[in-house]
Short mmCIF file of C-alpha atoms and ligand atoms in Angstrom, two decimals:
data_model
loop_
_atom_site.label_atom_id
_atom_site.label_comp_id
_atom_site.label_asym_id
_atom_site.label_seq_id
_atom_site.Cartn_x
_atom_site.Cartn_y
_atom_site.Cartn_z
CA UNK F 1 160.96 63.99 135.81
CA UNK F 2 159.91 66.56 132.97
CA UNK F 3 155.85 67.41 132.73
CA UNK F 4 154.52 68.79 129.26
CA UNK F 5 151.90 70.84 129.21
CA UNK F 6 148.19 68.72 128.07
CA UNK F 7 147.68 68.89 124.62
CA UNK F 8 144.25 70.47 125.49
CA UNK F 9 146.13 73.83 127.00
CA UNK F 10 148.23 73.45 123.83
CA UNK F 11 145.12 73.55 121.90
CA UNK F 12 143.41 76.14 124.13
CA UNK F 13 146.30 78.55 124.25
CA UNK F 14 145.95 79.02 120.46
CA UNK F 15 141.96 78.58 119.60
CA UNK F 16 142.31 81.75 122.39
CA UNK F 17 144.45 83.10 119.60
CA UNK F 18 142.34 82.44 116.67
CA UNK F 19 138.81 83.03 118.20
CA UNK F 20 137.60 86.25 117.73
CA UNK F 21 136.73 87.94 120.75
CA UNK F 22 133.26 88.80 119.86
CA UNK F 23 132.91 84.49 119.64
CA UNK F 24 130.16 83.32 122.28
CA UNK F 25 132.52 80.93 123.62
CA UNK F 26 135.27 83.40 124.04
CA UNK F 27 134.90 83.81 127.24
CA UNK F 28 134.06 80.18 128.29
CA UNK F 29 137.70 78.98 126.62
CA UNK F 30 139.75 81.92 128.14
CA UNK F 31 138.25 80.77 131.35
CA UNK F 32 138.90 76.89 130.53
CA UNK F 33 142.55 78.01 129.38
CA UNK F 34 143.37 79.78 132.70
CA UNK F 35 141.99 76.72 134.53
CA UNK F 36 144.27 74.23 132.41
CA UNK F 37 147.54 76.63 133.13
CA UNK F 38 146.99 76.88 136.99
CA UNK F 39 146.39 72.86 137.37
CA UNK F 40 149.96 72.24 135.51
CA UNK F 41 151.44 75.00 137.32
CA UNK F 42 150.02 73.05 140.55
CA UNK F 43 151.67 69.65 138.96
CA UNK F 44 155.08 71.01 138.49
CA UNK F 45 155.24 72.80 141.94
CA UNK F 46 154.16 69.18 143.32
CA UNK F 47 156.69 67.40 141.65
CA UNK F 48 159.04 69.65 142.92
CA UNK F 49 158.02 68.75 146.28
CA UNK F 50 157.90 65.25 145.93
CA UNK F 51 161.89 65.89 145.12
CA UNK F 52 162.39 66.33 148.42
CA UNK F 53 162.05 62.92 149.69
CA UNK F 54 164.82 60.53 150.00
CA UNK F 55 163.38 57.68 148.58
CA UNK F 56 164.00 53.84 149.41
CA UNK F 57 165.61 52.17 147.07
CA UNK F 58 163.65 50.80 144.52
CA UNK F 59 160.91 53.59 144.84
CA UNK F 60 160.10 55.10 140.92
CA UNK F 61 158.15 58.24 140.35
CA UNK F 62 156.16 58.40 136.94
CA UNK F 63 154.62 61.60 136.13
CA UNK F 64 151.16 61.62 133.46
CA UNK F 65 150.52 58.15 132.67
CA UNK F 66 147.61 57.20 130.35
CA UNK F 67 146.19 53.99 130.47
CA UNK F 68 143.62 51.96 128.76
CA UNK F 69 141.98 49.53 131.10
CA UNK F 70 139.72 48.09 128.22
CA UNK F 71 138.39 50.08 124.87
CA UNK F 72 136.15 51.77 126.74
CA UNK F 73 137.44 53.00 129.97
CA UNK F 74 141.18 54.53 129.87
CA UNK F 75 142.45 56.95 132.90
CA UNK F 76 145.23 59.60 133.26
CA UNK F 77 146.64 59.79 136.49
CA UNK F 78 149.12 62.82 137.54
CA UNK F 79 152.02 60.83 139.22
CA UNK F 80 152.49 57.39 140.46
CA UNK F 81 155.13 56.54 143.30
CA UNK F 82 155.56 52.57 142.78
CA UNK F 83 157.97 51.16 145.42
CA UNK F 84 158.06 47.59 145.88
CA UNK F 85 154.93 47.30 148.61
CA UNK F 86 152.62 49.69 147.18
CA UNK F 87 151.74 52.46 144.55
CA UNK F 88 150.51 55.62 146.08
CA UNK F 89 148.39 57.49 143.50
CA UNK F 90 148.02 61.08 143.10
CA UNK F 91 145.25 63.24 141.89
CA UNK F 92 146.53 66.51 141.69
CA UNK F 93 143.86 70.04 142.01
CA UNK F 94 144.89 73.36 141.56
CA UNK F 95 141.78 75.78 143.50
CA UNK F 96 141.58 78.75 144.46
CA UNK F 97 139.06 79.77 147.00
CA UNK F 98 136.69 77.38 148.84
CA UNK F 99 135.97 73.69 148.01
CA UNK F 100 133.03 71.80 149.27
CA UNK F 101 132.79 68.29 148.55
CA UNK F 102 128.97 66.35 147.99
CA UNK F 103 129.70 62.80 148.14
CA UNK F 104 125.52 62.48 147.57
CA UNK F 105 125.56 64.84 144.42
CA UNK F 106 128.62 63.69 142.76
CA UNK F 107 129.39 67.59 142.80
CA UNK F 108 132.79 69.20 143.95
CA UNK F 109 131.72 73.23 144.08
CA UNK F 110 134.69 75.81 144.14
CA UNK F 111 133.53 79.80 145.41
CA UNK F 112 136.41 81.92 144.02
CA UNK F 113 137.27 84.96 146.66
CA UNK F 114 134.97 87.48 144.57
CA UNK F 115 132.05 84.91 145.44
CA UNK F 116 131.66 83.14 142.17
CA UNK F 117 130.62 79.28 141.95
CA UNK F 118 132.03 76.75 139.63
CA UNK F 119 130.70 73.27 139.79
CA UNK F 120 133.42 70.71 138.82
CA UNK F 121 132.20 66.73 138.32
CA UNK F 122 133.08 64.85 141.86
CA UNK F 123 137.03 64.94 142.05
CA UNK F 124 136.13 61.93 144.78
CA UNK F 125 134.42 59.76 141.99
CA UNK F 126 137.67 60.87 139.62
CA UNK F 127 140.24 59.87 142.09
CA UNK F 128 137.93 56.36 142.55
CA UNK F 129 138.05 56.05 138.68
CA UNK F 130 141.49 55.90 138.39
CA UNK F 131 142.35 53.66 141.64
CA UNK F 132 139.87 50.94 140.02
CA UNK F 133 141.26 51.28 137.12
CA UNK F 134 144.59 50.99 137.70
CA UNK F 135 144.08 48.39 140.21
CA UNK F 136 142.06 46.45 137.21
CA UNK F 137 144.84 47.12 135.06
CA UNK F 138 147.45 45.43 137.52
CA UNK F 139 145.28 42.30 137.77
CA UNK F 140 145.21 41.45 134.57
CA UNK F 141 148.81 41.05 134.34
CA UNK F 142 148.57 39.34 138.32
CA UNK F 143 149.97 41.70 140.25
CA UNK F 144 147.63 42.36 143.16
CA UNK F 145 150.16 45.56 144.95
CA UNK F 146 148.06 48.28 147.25
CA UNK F 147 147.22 51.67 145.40
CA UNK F 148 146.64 54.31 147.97
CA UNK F 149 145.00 57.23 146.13
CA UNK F 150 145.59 60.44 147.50
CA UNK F 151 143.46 64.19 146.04
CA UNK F 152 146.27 66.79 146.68
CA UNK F 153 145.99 70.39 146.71
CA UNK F 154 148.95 72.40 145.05
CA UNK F 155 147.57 75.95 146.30
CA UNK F 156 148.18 76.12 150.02
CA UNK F 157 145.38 78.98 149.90
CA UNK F 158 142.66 76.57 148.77
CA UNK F 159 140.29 76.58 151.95
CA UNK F 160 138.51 73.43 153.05
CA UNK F 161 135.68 73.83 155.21
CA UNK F 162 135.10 69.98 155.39
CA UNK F 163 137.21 67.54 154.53
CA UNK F 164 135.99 64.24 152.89
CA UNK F 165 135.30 60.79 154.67
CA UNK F 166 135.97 58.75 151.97
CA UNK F 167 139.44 59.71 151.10
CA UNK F 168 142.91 61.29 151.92
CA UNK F 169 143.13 64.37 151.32
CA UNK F 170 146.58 66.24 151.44
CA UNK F 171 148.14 69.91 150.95
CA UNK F 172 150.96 69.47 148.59
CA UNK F 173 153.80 70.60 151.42
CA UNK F 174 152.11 68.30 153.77
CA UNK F 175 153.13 65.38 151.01
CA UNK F 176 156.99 65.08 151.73
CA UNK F 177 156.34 63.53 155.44
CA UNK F 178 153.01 61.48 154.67
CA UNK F 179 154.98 59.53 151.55
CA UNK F 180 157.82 59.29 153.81
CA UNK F 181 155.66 57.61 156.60
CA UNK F 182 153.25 54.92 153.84
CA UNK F 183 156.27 54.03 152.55
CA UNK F 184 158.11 52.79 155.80
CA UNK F 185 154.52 51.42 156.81
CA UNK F 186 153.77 49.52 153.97
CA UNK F 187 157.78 48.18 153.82
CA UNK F 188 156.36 44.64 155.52
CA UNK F 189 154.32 43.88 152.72
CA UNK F 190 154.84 41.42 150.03
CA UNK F 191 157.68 42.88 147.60
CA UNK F 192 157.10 43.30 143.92
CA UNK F 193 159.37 43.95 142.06
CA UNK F 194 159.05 47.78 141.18
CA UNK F 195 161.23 48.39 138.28
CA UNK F 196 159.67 45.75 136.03
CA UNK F 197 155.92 47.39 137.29
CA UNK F 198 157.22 50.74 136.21
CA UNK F 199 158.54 50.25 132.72
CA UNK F 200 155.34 48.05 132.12
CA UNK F 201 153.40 50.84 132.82
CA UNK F 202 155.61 53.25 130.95
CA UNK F 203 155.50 50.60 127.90
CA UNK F 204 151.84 50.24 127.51
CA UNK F 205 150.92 53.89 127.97
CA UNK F 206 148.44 54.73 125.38
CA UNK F 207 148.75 57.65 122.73
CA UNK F 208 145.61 59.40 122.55
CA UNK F 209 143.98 60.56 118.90
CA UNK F 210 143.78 64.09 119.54
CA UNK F 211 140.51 65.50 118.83
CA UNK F 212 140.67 69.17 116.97
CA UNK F 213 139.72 71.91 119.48
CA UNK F 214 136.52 73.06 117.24
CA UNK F 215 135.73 69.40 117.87
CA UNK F 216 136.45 69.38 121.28
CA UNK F 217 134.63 72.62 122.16
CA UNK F 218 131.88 72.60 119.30
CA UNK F 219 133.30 75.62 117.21
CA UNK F 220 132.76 75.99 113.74
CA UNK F 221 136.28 76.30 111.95
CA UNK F 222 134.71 78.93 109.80
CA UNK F 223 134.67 81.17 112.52
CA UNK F 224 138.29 81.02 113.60
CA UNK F 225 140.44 84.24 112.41
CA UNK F 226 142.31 83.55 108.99
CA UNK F 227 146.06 84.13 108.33
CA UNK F 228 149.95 83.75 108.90
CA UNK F 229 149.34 85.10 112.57
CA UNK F 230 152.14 87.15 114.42
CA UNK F 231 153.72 85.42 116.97
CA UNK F 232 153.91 88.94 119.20
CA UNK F 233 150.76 90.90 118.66
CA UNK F 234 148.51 87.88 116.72
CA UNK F 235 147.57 90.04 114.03
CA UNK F 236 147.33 88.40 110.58
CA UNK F 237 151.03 89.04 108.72
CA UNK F 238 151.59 90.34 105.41
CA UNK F 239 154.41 88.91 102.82
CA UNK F 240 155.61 90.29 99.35
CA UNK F 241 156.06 87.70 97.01
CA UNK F 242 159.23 85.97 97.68
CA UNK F 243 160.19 87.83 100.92
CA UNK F 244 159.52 87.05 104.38
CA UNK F 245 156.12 87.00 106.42
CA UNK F 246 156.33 90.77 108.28
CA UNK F 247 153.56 92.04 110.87
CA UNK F 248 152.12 95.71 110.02
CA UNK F 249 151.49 95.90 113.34
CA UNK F 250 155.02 95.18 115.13
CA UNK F 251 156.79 95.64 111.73
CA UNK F 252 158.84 92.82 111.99
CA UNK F 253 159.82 89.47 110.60
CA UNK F 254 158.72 86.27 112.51
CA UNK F 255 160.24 82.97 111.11
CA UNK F 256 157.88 80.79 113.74
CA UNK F 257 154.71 82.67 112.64
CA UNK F 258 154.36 80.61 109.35
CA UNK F 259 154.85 77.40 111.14
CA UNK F 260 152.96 77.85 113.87
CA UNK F 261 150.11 78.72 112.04
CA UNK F 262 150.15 75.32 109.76
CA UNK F 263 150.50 73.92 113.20
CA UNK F 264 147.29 75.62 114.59
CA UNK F 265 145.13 73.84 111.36
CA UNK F 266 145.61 70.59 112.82
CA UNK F 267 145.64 71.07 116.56
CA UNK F 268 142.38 73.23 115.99
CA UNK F 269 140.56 71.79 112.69
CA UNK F 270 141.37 68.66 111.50
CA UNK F 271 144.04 65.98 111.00
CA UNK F 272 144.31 66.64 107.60
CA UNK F 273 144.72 69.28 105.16
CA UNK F 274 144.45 70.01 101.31
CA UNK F 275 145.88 72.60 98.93
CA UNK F 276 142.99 74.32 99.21
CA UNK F 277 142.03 74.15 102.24
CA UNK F 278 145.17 75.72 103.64
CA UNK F 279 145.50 78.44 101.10
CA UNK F 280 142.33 79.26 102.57
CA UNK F 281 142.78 79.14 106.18
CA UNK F 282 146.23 81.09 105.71
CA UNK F 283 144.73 83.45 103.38
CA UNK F 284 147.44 82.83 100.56
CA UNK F 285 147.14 84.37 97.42
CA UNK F 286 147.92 81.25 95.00
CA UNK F 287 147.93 77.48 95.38
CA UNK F 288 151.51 77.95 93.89
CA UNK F 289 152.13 79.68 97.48
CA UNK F 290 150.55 76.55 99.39
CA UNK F 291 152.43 74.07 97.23
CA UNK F 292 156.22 75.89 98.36
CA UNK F 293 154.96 75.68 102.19
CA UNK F 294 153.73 71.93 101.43
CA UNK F 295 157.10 71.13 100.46
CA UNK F 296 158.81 73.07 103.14
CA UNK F 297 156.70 72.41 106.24
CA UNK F 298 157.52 68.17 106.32
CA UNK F 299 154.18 67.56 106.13
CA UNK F 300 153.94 63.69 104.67
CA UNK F 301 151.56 63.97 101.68
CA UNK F 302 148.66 61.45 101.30
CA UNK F 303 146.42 60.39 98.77
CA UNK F 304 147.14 60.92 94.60
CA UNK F 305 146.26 64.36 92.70
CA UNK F 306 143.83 65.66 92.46
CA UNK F 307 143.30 64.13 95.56
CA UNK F 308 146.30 65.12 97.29
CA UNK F 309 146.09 66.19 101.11
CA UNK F 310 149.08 66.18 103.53
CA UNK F 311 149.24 65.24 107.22
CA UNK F 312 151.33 65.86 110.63
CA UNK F 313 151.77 63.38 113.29
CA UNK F 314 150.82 64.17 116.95
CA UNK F 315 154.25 64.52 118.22
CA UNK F 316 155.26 66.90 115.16
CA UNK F 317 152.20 69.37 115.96
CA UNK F 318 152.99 69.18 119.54
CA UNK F 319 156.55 69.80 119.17
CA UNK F 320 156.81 73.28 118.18
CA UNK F 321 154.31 74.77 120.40
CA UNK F 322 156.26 72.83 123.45
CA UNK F 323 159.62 74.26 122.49
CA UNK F 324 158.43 77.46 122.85
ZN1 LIG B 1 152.83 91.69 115.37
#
């Protein structure tokens, strides 16, 4: 069971990098990055819990599956435990502070310890989202099995003043004894069998288009910071023709730094790129330069010159950044 990090903290993590800090919406995507990092820090400490149960045989755990239910409705869920009686869904939060739930407003509101409010949309109307949906889903390819949907909090500190009516609601250590007990309680219903539900859901999982992060967040490219960017310090690098890229700042050489940065283009601007355009957003000095990098980088090349533009695939961009 291995969890990647959301493409959208991939993309966050380096439009933090390439926003200038004097950018109106610095603040907003530091704060939106440090959210992202603390909910899959919550999902990996909860699927390190839910490797404490002993599981009945049968019983497969599938961590961040995407779905489309029809064109216009697709879910992500967090993890699905699909035994052969039921699938228990969960919704993983990562808060800290105290959450109030409004069932009426459709509002879940978070108060941080220093007294701040952040209003989140309903995590209850989330959860319900992605029950239907899955249950949908499972219907169209007649298998009717019980979803039980539970909202669980990874931070133990998270304080709940009320919990909801219309759902369960669990603290991720309190997990490990409530699976144990649905799945002996649900063992009398009719058996499906699990395995073939699993890889069907693994199978059909959709792969998202990723949308740039100036898309995403309504930035204008043009006011990202230009360059070969240090890995270290993230200042823009210097390179003498024909030698390797070298910070002023750190004063030393960074093989990622030149890769990374192509990367950055398409996770943050577009999904394709020309000669010009990234002798531009590198800050090159020639389009002889862009044209060595081109042919370097793997990029497949689209389109006939003058034309000419190159692309990456999803998994390619993604790649580097995850190996980090
Ligand atoms: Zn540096």
């Amino acid at each position: 069971m291995k969890r990647h990090p959301p493409e959208e903290l991939i993309q966050l993590e380096r439009l933090a990098v390439r926003l200038p800090t004097s950018h109106h919406k610095y603040a907003y995507i530091q704060t939106k990055y440090h959210q992202l990092k603390a909910g899959l820090a919550g999902e990996i400490y909860v699927d390190r819990v839910l490797q404490e149960i002993s599981y009945p045989r049968g019983v497969k755990v599938l961590t961040d599956i995407r779905l489309e239910i029809n064109p216009h409705f697709q879910i992500q869920i967090d993890t699905l435990i699909v035994s052969p009686h039921s699938i228990i869904l969960l919704e993983v939060k990562y808060y800290a502070g105290t959450v109030n739930f409004n069932e009426d407003s459709g509002k879940t509101t978070k108060i941080t310890s220093n007294g701040e409010t952040d209003k989140y949309d309903c995590i209850i109307h989330q959860l319900d989202r992605a029950t239907v949906g899955l249950k949908t889903w499972l219907e169209k390819r007649n298998i009717s099995i019980p979803i039980i949907p539970i909202l669980v909090m990874a931070n133990g500190q998270t304080e709940i003043p009320v919990f909801p009516d219309s759902l369960t609601l669990k603290y991720a250590k309190q997990l490990p004894r409530y699976i144990r007990r649905l799945l002996t309680e649900t063992e009398s219903l009719q058996a499906y069998p699990s395995t073939s539900i699993a890889e069907m859901i693994i199978a059909n999982q959709v792969d998202w288009r990723m949308t740039p992060a100036c898309e995403r967040y309504e930035i204008t490219p043009a006011h990202l910071i230009r360059g070969v960017l240090c890995s270290s310090c993230h200042n823009p690098m210097d390179r003498k023709r024909g030698h390797s890229w070298i910070c002023p700042v750190c004063k030393k050489k960074d093989p990622r730094a030149l890769e990374t940065s192509v990367k950055d283009w398409f996770l943050l601007i577009g999904h394709t790129i020309s000669n010009k355009q990234l002798r531009f957003f590198l800050d090159l000095k020639s389009s002889a330069a862009a044209s060595i990098i081109f042919s370097q980088s793997g990029m497949r090349r689209l389109g006939n010159a003058p034309q000419t533009f190159y692309t990456m695939n999803k998994t390619e961009v993604n790649s580097v950044v995850k190996s980090r």
